[in-house]
CSV table of C-alpha atoms in Angstrom, one decimal:
chain,number,residue,atom,x,y,z
Y,1,MET,CA,0.1,0.1,0.0
Y,2,GLU,CA,2.9,2.2,0.9
Y,3,LYS,CA,4.5,1.6,-2.7
Y,4,MET,CA,1.0,2.4,-4.3
Y,5,ARG,CA,0.5,5.5,-2.5
Y,6,GLU,CA,4.2,6.9,-3.4
Y,7,GLY,CA,3.3,6.0,-7.1
Y,8,LEU,CA,0.3,8.0,-7.2
Y,9,GLN,CA,1.9,11.0,-5.5
Y,10,ARG,CA,4.7,10.8,-8.2
Y,11,ARG,CA,2.1,10.8,-11.0
Y,12,ALA,CA,0.2,13.6,-9.3
Y,13,ARG,CA,3.5,15.7,-9.2
Y,14,ARG,CA,4.3,14.9,-12.6
Y,15,MET,CA,0.9,16.0,-14.1
Y,16,GLN,CA,1.1,19.1,-11.9
Y,17,GLU,CA,4.8,19.7,-13.3
Y,18,ASN,CA,3.6,19.3,-16.9
Y,19,LEU,CA,0.8,21.8,-16.4
Y,20,GLN,CA,2.8,24.5,-15.0
Y,21,GLN,CA,5.9,23.6,-17.9
Y,22,SER,CA,3.2,24.0,-20.4
Y,23,VAL,CA,1.7,27.2,-19.3
Y,24,GLY,CA,3.0,30.2,-21.6
Y,25,LEU,CA,4.2,27.9,-24.2
Y,26,SER,CA,4.5,29.4,-27.6
Y,27,GLU,CA,2.3,28.4,-30.2
Y,28,LYS,CA,3.4,24.8,-31.3
Y,29,LYS,CA,4.9,23.7,-34.2
Y,30,ASP,CA,2.5,22.1,-37.1
Y,31,GLU,CA,4.1,18.7,-37.7
Y,32,LEU,CA,2.2,18.2,-40.7
Y,33,GLN,CA,2.5,21.6,-42.4
Y,34,SER,CA,5.0,20.1,-45.3
Y,35,VAL,CA,2.0,17.8,-46.5
Y,36,SER,CA,-0.8,20.3,-45.8
Y,37,HIS,CA,-1.4,20.5,-49.7
Y,38,VAL,CA,-2.0,16.7,-49.7
Y,39,GLU,CA,-4.2,17.2,-46.6
Y,40,GLN,CA,-6.6,19.2,-48.4
Y,41,LYS,CA,-6.8,17.2,-51.3
Y,42,ASN,CA,-7.8,14.1,-48.9
Y,43,GLN,CA,-10.2,16.3,-47.1
Y,44,LYS,CA,-12.4,16.6,-50.5
Y,45,ILE,CA,-11.9,13.0,-51.6
Y,46,ILE,CA,-13.0,11.9,-48.2
Y,47,LEU,CA,-16.0,14.5,-48.1
Y,48,ALA,CA,-17.0,13.3,-51.5
Y,49,VAL,CA,-17.2,9.6,-50.4
Y,50,LYS,CA,-19.1,10.5,-47.3
Y,51,ASN,CA,-21.7,12.7,-49.1
Y,52,THR,CA,-22.0,9.8,-51.6
Y,53,ARG,CA,-22.5,7.4,-49.0
Y,54,GLN,CA,-24.8,9.1,-47.0
Y,55,ASN,CA,-27.2,9.8,-50.0
Y,56,LEU,CA,-26.6,6.2,-51.1
Y,57,GLN,CA,-28.0,5.0,-47.7
Y,58,ASN,CA,-30.8,7.3,-48.1
Y,59,CYS,CA,-31.8,6.0,-51.2
Y,60,ILE,CA,-31.6,2.3,-50.2
Y,61,LYS,CA,-34.9,1.8,-48.4
Y,62,THR,CA,-33.9,-0.8,-45.8
Y,63,VAL,CA,-33.4,-1.2,-42.0
Y,64,ASN,CA,-30.7,-3.6,-42.2
Y,65,ARG,CA,-29.1,-5.8,-44.7
Y,66,GLU,CA,-30.6,-9.2,-43.5
Y,67,GLU,CA,-34.0,-7.9,-44.0
Y,68,ALA,CA,-36.3,-10.1,-46.2
Y,69,VAL,CA,-36.8,-9.3,-50.0
Y,70,ASP,CA,-40.7,-8.8,-49.3
Y,71,LYS,CA,-40.0,-6.2,-46.6
Y,72,ARG,CA,-37.4,-4.5,-48.7
Y,73,LYS,CA,-39.9,-4.3,-51.6
Y,74,ARG,CA,-42.4,-2.9,-49.2
Y,75,ARG,CA,-40.2,0.1,-48.5
Y,76,LEU,CA,-39.7,1.2,-52.1
Y,77,ASP,CA,-41.4,4.3,-53.3
Y,78,GLU,CA,-43.0,2.2,-56.4
Y,79,PHE,CA,-44.2,-0.8,-54.4
Y,80,GLY,CA,-47.5,1.5,-53.7
Y,81,LEU,CA,-47.7,1.8,-57.8
Y,82,TRP,CA,-47.2,-1.7,-58.4
Y,83,GLN,CA,-49.9,-2.9,-56.1
Y,84,GLN,CA,-52.5,-0.4,-57.1
Y,85,LEU,CA,-51.9,-1.0,-60.7
Y,86,LEU,CA,-52.4,-4.7,-60.5
Y,87,THR,CA,-55.6,-4.1,-58.1
Y,88,ASP,CA,-57.1,-1.5,-60.6
Y,89,ALA,CA,-56.5,-4.1,-63.5
Y,90,LYS,CA,-58.7,-6.6,-61.4
Y,91,GLU,CA,-61.3,-4.4,-60.6
Y,92,LEU,CA,-61.7,-3.5,-64.3
Y,93,GLU,CA,-61.8,-7.0,-65.3
Y,94,ASN,CA,-64.4,-7.8,-63.0
Y,95,ILE,CA,-66.9,-5.4,-64.3
Y,96,TYR,CA,-66.3,-6.1,-68.3
Y,97,PRO,CA,-67.5,-8.8,-70.2
Y,98,ARG,CA,-65.0,-11.8,-70.8
Y,99,LEU,CA,-65.4,-11.7,-74.5
Y,100,GLN,CA,-65.1,-7.8,-74.5
Y,101,PRO,CA,-62.1,-7.2,-72.1
Y,102,SER,CA,-60.9,-3.6,-71.1
Y,103,VAL,CA,-58.0,-2.4,-73.1
Y,104,LEU,CA,-57.2,-0.2,-70.0
Y,105,ALA,CA,-57.2,-3.2,-67.6
Y,106,ASP,CA,-54.9,-5.0,-70.1
Y,107,THR,CA,-52.5,-1.9,-70.0
Y,108,LEU,CA,-52.6,-1.5,-66.2
Y,109,LYS,CA,-51.7,-5.5,-66.0
Y,110,LEU,CA,-49.0,-5.5,-68.4
Y,111,TYR,CA,-47.6,-2.3,-66.7
Y,112,GLY,CA,-48.0,-3.7,-63.3
Y,113,ASP,CA,-46.1,-6.9,-64.1
Y,114,ALA,CA,-43.2,-4.7,-65.7
Y,115,MET,CA,-43.2,-2.9,-62.3
Y,116,GLY,CA,-43.0,-5.9,-60.2
Y,117,VAL,CA,-40.0,-7.3,-62.2
Y,118,ILE,CA,-38.3,-3.8,-61.9
Y,119,LEU,CA,-38.9,-3.8,-58.2
Y,120,GLU,CA,-37.1,-7.4,-57.9
Y,121,GLU,CA,-34.1,-5.8,-59.9
Y,122,ARG,CA,-33.9,-2.8,-57.6
Y,123,ILE,CA,-33.5,-4.9,-54.7
Y,124,LEU,CA,-31.0,-6.9,-56.3
Y,125,THR,CA,-29.1,-3.8,-57.3
Y,126,ASP,CA,-29.4,-2.3,-53.9
Y,127,GLN,CA,-27.9,-5.5,-52.5
Y,128,LEU,CA,-25.0,-5.1,-54.8
Y,129,ILE,CA,-24.6,-1.7,-54.1
Y,130,GLU,CA,-24.4,-2.4,-50.5
Y,131,LYS,CA,-21.7,-5.0,-50.9
Y,132,SER,CA,-19.5,-3.6,-53.6
Y,133,VAL,CA,-19.9,0.2,-53.1
Y,134,LEU,CA,-20.9,1.1,-49.4
Y,135,ASP,CA,-18.5,-1.7,-47.8
Y,136,ALA,CA,-15.9,0.0,-49.9
Y,137,PHE,CA,-16.9,3.6,-48.8
Y,138,ALA,CA,-17.4,2.5,-45.3
Y,139,LYS,CA,-13.3,1.4,-45.4
Y,140,CYS,CA,-12.5,4.7,-46.4
Y,141,VAL,CA,-14.3,6.5,-43.8
Y,142,GLU,CA,-12.9,4.2,-41.1
Y,143,ASP,CA,-9.5,4.7,-42.6
Y,144,ASP,CA,-10.0,8.6,-42.3
Y,145,LYS,CA,-11.3,8.0,-38.5
Y,146,ALA,CA,-8.2,6.0,-37.7
Y,147,LEU,CA,-6.1,9.1,-39.4
Y,148,SER,CA,-7.8,11.6,-37.1
Y,149,LYS,CA,-7.2,9.6,-34.0
Y,150,ALA,CA,-3.5,9.3,-35.0
Y,151,LYS,CA,-3.2,12.9,-35.4
Y,152,GLU,CA,-5.0,13.6,-32.2
Y,153,LYS,CA,-2.2,11.4,-30.5
Y,154,LEU,CA,0.5,13.2,-32.7
Y,155,ALA,CA,-0.8,16.7,-31.3
Y,156,ARG,CA,-0.6,15.2,-27.6
Y,157,THR,CA,3.0,13.9,-28.2
Y,158,VAL,CA,4.3,17.2,-29.4
Y,159,VAL,CA,2.9,18.8,-26.5
Y,160,ASP,CA,4.4,16.2,-24.2
Y,161,VAL,CA,7.8,16.8,-26.3
Y,162,GLU,CA,7.8,20.3,-25.6
Y,163,VAL,CA,6.9,20.2,-22.1
Y,164,SER,CA,9.8,17.8,-22.0
Y,165,ARG,CA,12.3,20.2,-23.8
Y,166,LYS,CA,11.1,22.9,-21.3
Y,167,ARG,CA,11.9,20.7,-18.4
Y,168,LYS,CA,15.3,19.8,-19.8
Y,169,GLN,CA,16.2,23.4,-20.1
Y,170,GLY,CA,14.9,24.8,-16.8
Y,171,ASN,CA,16.4,21.7,-14.9
Y,172,HIS,CA,19.5,22.5,-12.5
Y,173,ASP,CA,19.4,19.0,-10.6
Y,174,GLU,CA,22.3,17.0,-11.8
Y,175,SER,CA,20.8,13.9,-10.5
Y,176,LYS,CA,17.7,14.2,-12.6
Y,177,ALA,CA,19.5,15.5,-15.9
Y,178,GLN,CA,19.9,11.7,-17.1
Y,179,GLU,CA,16.4,10.6,-16.3
Y,180,ILE,CA,14.9,13.9,-18.1
Y,181,GLN,CA,17.2,13.3,-21.1
Y,182,ASP,CA,15.9,9.9,-21.4
Y,183,GLU,CA,12.5,10.9,-21.2
Y,184,TYR,CA,12.9,13.5,-23.9
Y,185,ASP,CA,14.6,11.3,-26.4
Y,186,ALA,CA,11.9,8.6,-25.9
Y,187,LEU,CA,9.2,11.2,-26.6
Y,188,GLN,CA,11.5,12.4,-29.6
Y,189,LEU,CA,11.3,8.8,-30.7
Y,190,LYS,CA,7.8,8.4,-30.5
Y,191,LEU,CA,7.1,11.5,-32.2
Y,192,GLU,CA,9.0,10.8,-35.0
Y,193,SER,CA,7.2,7.3,-35.2
Y,194,TYR,CA,3.9,8.9,-35.2
Y,195,LYS,CA,4.6,11.3,-38.0
Y,196,ASP,CA,6.1,8.6,-40.3
Y,197,ASN,CA,3.0,6.6,-39.8
Y,198,ILE,CA,0.7,9.6,-40.2
Y,199,PHE,CA,2.5,10.6,-43.4
Y,200,THR,CA,2.3,7.0,-44.8
Y,201,ASP,CA,-1.4,7.0,-44.1
Y,202,ILE,CA,-1.9,10.6,-45.6
Y,203,PHE,CA,0.1,9.5,-48.8
Y,204,VAL,CA,-1.7,6.3,-49.2
Y,205,MET,CA,-4.9,7.8,-48.7
Y,206,LEU,CA,-4.0,10.4,-51.7
Y,207,SER,CA,-2.9,7.3,-53.8
Y,208,ARG,CA,-6.1,5.5,-53.5
Y,209,GLU,CA,-7.9,8.4,-55.6
Y,210,ALA,CA,-7.9,6.4,-58.7
Y,211,GLU,CA,-9.2,3.3,-56.5
Y,212,ILE,CA,-12.0,5.3,-55.2
Y,213,ALA,CA,-12.7,6.7,-58.6
Y,214,GLY,CA,-13.0,2.9,-59.7
Y,215,ILE,CA,-15.6,2.4,-56.9
Y,216,TYR,CA,-17.7,5.1,-58.4
Y,217,LYS,CA,-17.4,3.4,-61.8
Y,218,GLU,CA,-18.6,0.1,-60.3
Y,219,LEU,CA,-21.6,2.0,-58.6
Y,220,ILE,CA,-22.5,3.5,-62.2
Y,221,LEU,CA,-22.1,0.2,-63.7
Y,222,LEU,CA,-24.4,-1.2,-61.3
Y,223,GLN,CA,-27.0,1.5,-61.9
Y,224,THR,CA,-26.5,1.2,-65.6
Y,225,GLU,CA,-27.5,-2.4,-65.6
Y,226,TYR,CA,-30.3,-1.6,-63.5
Y,227,TYR,CA,-31.7,1.2,-65.8
Y,228,ARG,CA,-30.9,-0.8,-68.8
Y,229,THR,CA,-33.1,-3.7,-67.4
Y,230,ALA,CA,-36.0,-1.3,-66.2
Y,231,LEU,CA,-35.9,0.4,-69.8
Y,232,GLN,CA,-35.9,-3.1,-71.6
Y,233,LYS,CA,-38.8,-4.3,-69.4
Y,234,LEU,CA,-40.9,-1.3,-70.3
Y,235,GLU,CA,-40.0,-1.2,-73.8
Y,236,ASN,CA,-40.9,-4.8,-74.3
Y,237,ILE,CA,-44.6,-4.2,-73.5
Y,238,ILE,CA,-45.1,-1.3,-75.5
Y,239,PRO,CA,-45.6,-3.2,-78.7
Y,240,GLU,CA,-48.3,-5.4,-77.0
Y,241,ILE,CA,-50.0,-2.2,-75.4
Y,242,ASP,CA,-49.9,-0.5,-78.8
Y,243,ARG,CA,-51.2,-3.8,-80.3
Y,244,LYS,CA,-54.2,-3.9,-77.9
Y,245,ILE,CA,-54.9,-0.1,-78.3
Y,246,ALA,CA,-55.1,-0.8,-82.0
Y,247,SER,CA,-57.4,-3.6,-82.1
Y,248,TYR,CA,-59.8,-2.3,-79.2
Y,249,PRO,CA,-62.8,-2.0,-80.9
Y,250,ASN,CA,-64.7,0.5,-78.4
Y,251,ARG,CA,-62.6,3.5,-79.6
Y,252,PRO,CA,-64.0,6.8,-80.4
Y,253,VAL,CA,-65.4,7.3,-83.6
Y,254,PHE,CA,-65.3,11.0,-84.2
Y,255,GLY,CA,-62.1,11.9,-85.6
Y,256,CYS,CA,-61.1,8.6,-86.4
Y,257,HIS,CA,-59.7,7.6,-89.8
Y,258,LEU,CA,-62.5,5.6,-91.7
Y,259,GLU,CA,-60.4,2.7,-92.4
Y,260,ASP,CA,-59.0,2.4,-88.7
Y,261,HIS,CA,-62.7,2.4,-87.5
Y,262,LEU,CA,-64.0,0.0,-90.1
Y,263,ARG,CA,-61.0,-2.6,-89.2
Y,264,CYS,CA,-61.2,-2.1,-85.5
Y,265,SER,CA,-65.0,-2.6,-85.3
Y,266,ASN,CA,-65.2,-5.3,-88.4
Y,267,ARG,CA,-67.7,-3.3,-90.4
Y,268,SER,CA,-68.0,-2.3,-94.0
Y,269,VAL,CA,-70.0,0.9,-93.3
Y,270,ALA,CA,-69.2,3.6,-90.6
Y,271,PHE,CA,-71.3,2.9,-87.5
Y,272,VAL,CA,-72.5,6.7,-87.3
Y,273,LEU,CA,-73.4,6.7,-90.9
Y,274,GLU,CA,-75.7,3.5,-90.6
Y,275,VAL,CA,-77.3,4.4,-87.5
Y,276,CYS,CA,-77.8,7.9,-88.4
Y,277,CYS,CA,-79.5,6.9,-91.5
Y,278,SER,CA,-81.3,4.0,-90.1
Y,279,ILE,CA,-82.8,6.7,-87.5
Y,280,LEU,CA,-84.0,9.1,-90.2
Y,281,LYS,CA,-85.4,6.4,-92.4
Y,282,TYR,CA,-87.6,5.3,-89.7
Y,283,GLN,CA,-89.2,8.7,-89.1
Y,284,GLY,CA,-87.0,11.6,-90.3
Y,285,PHE,CA,-88.2,11.7,-94.1
Y,286,GLN,CA,-91.5,13.6,-93.0
Y,287,GLU,CA,-89.4,16.3,-91.4
Y,288,LYS,CA,-89.2,19.9,-93.1
Y,289,GLY,CA,-85.6,21.2,-93.6
Y,290,LEU,CA,-83.8,18.1,-93.3
Y,291,PHE,CA,-80.0,18.5,-93.1
Y,292,ARG,CA,-80.7,22.2,-93.3
Y,293,VAL,CA,-82.0,23.2,-90.2
Y,294,SER,CA,-79.4,22.6,-87.2
Y,295,GLY,CA,-80.4,20.4,-84.2
Y,296,ASN,CA,-79.8,21.2,-80.4
Y,297,ASN,CA,-76.5,21.6,-79.5
Y,298,SER,CA,-76.5,19.8,-76.2
Y,299,ARG,CA,-78.1,17.0,-77.6
Y,300,ILE,CA,-75.6,16.8,-80.5
Y,301,ARG,CA,-73.0,16.5,-77.8
Y,302,ARG,CA,-74.9,14.0,-76.0
Y,303,LEU,CA,-75.4,11.7,-79.2
Y,304,LYS,CA,-71.6,12.0,-80.3
Y,305,ALA,CA,-70.5,11.3,-76.8
Y,306,ALA,CA,-72.7,8.4,-76.7
Y,307,PHE,CA,-71.1,7.1,-79.9
Y,308,ASP,CA,-68.0,7.7,-78.7
Y,309,ALA,CA,-68.6,5.6,-75.6
Y,310,HIS,CA,-70.2,2.7,-78.0
Y,311,GLN,CA,-73.5,3.1,-75.9
Y,312,ILE,CA,-75.4,3.2,-79.0
Y,313,ASN,CA,-77.0,-0.3,-80.3
Y,314,ASN,CA,-80.4,-1.6,-81.2
Y,315,ASP,CA,-81.7,-1.8,-77.6
Y,316,SER,CA,-80.3,1.6,-76.7
Y,317,LEU,CA,-82.4,4.2,-74.8
Y,318,GLU,CA,-80.2,6.7,-76.6
Y,319,ILE,CA,-81.7,5.8,-80.0
Y,320,ALA,CA,-85.1,6.1,-78.6
Y,321,GLU,CA,-84.3,9.6,-77.4
Y,322,TYR,CA,-83.6,10.7,-81.1
Y,323,ILE,CA,-86.2,9.1,-83.0
Y,324,ASN,CA,-88.4,12.2,-82.6
Y,325,ASP,CA,-85.3,14.8,-83.2
Y,326,PRO,CA,-84.3,14.2,-86.7
Y,327,HIS,CA,-82.6,17.5,-86.9
Y,328,SER,CA,-80.2,16.5,-84.2
Y,329,VAL,CA,-79.4,13.4,-86.0
Y,330,CYS,CA,-78.7,15.1,-89.1
Y,331,SER,CA,-76.2,17.4,-87.5
Y,332,VAL,CA,-74.3,14.4,-85.8
Y,333,LEU,CA,-74.1,12.8,-89.2
Y,334,LYS,CA,-72.6,16.0,-90.6
Y,335,CYS,CA,-70.4,16.4,-87.7
Y,336,TYR,CA,-68.9,13.0,-88.4
Y,337,LEU,CA,-68.2,13.6,-91.9
Y,338,ARG,CA,-66.7,16.7,-91.5
Y,339,GLU,CA,-64.5,15.4,-88.5
Y,340,LEU,CA,-63.0,12.7,-90.6
Y,341,PRO,CA,-59.1,13.2,-90.8
Y,342,GLU,CA,-59.4,12.2,-94.3
Y,343,PRO,CA,-62.7,13.4,-96.3
Y,344,LEU,CA,-64.8,10.9,-97.6
Y,345,MET,CA,-64.1,11.9,-101.1
Y,346,THR,CA,-60.2,12.0,-100.2
Y,347,HIS,CA,-57.8,14.7,-100.0
Y,348,ALA,CA,-55.9,13.4,-103.1
Y,349,LEU,CA,-58.9,13.7,-105.3
Y,350,HIS,CA,-60.4,16.9,-104.0
Y,351,SER,CA,-59.1,18.9,-107.3
Y,352,GLU,CA,-60.7,16.6,-109.5
Y,353,TRP,CA,-64.1,16.7,-107.6
Y,354,VAL,CA,-64.0,20.3,-107.8
Y,355,VAL,CA,-63.3,20.2,-111.6
Y,356,ILE,CA,-66.1,17.8,-112.2
Y,357,ALA,CA,-68.8,19.8,-110.2
Y,358,LYS,CA,-68.2,22.8,-112.5
Y,359,ARG,CA,-68.7,21.0,-115.8
Y,360,ASP,CA,-72.0,20.3,-117.4
Y,361,PRO,CA,-74.2,17.1,-116.4
Y,362,ASP,CA,-73.3,15.1,-119.3
Y,363,TYR,CA,-69.6,15.3,-118.8
Y,364,ARG,CA,-70.0,15.0,-115.0
Y,365,LYS,CA,-71.5,11.4,-114.9
Y,366,GLU,CA,-68.8,10.0,-117.2
Y,367,ALA,CA,-66.0,11.7,-115.2
Y,368,ILE,CA,-67.5,10.5,-111.8
Y,369,TYR,CA,-67.3,6.9,-113.1
Y,370,ARG,CA,-63.9,7.5,-114.2
Y,371,LEU,CA,-62.8,8.8,-110.7
Y,372,LEU,CA,-64.7,6.4,-108.2
Y,373,PRO,CA,-62.3,3.6,-109.0
Y,374,LEU,CA,-59.4,5.8,-107.8
Y,375,MET,CA,-60.9,6.0,-104.3
Y,376,PRO,CA,-59.8,3.7,-101.6
Y,377,GLU,CA,-62.4,0.7,-101.4
Y,378,ALA,CA,-63.7,1.8,-98.0
Y,379,ASN,CA,-64.3,5.3,-99.1
Y,380,ARG,CA,-65.9,4.6,-102.2
Y,381,TYR,CA,-68.3,2.1,-100.5
Y,382,ASN,CA,-69.5,4.2,-97.5
Y,383,LEU,CA,-70.0,7.2,-100.3
Y,384,ALA,CA,-72.2,5.0,-102.3
Y,385,TYR,CA,-74.0,4.0,-99.0
Y,386,LEU,CA,-74.4,8.1,-98.1
Y,387,ILE,CA,-75.6,8.7,-101.9
Y,388,LYS,CA,-78.1,5.7,-102.0
Y,389,PHE,CA,-79.7,7.4,-98.7
Y,390,LEU,CA,-79.8,10.7,-100.0
Y,391,GLN,CA,-81.4,9.4,-103.1
Y,392,LEU,CA,-84.2,8.2,-100.7
Y,393,ILE,CA,-84.6,11.6,-99.2
Y,394,LEU,CA,-85.0,13.2,-102.8
Y,395,ASP,CA,-88.4,10.9,-103.0
Y,396,TYR,CA,-89.6,12.7,-100.2
Y,397,GLU,CA,-88.2,16.3,-101.1
Y,398,GLU,CA,-91.8,17.8,-101.0
Y,399,TYR,CA,-91.7,17.2,-97.2
Y,400,THR,CA,-87.9,17.9,-96.4
Y,401,LYS,CA,-87.4,21.1,-98.5
């Protein structure tokens, strides 16, 4: 106990002596001044690594690396979109007849399936980034922390050396001179050893700049592969979606090319043309001002919308609504013909039709016979249907004038 007490007393005296010696020291020498330019570069390199590492960790939606794939998937921002796409597709499928499936349901299903694959690929990419990139960045950060601790030890040793030097200079006791000198020499060796190790670590860190750039390259390659897979998956479903949209029979008919409408609906006569003519045949031939008097605007818009929504058929209440409104039916038919992207008598033959209209009746008939074969078959057939209908109206000219 006596020896322990004496040891504690010696250490206490030593600490007090060091404190007294350190008071009033001039500004301590910066032992790393010669490599300050290297330090500045290293600081910027490590800062970039830390920033990238932090942002990558924020992008990877997981609590820990051992988390199950399903749980990781639920944390992704696209997870809600993926689930909702499939849910909405199912809801639409349930309300549409099996023989007339919803094109939107098919599109949502294709998109949802693609998103499911993309989510799986995202998780795989995140796991590879954790192993190949984040671990490498973490090693750089740990090395920087170790270097910072070594610098702290160096700073403390510099103070110890300075204190020891002051003690040596202020010592007048010959009996302690050798002990103080030995202590000073030991601290100097320790200081030089710390400096050598720190200089080595500083140079090594700078020499790893290309290696760190390689880590970024690995990150870019991983993300490139992910985005390539996602792009390919989405591109693969576009032709199928295009095919379904192009072949969908229930597309709007107003503003649709005649041939596209006939192909999708598997018809030879345009639906609007046939229905409007049929309604007018039923009761419209007794109406004064047919095709001259305009119909009611709101009723015209309603019937056009019903046609576009494919809510017109033989049993449709919409047809019954317009049996006694032939003027609105005529207006809808005129709108349909007016809104055809390619006129029924075609852009290409427009000038020929104008010339024919200006000629005398004898020449006109022969010219029309020569011109009709030049028309597309669909246009020619629908024009014939319309002219035949107009011929019927002429039989009731005394009522419709």
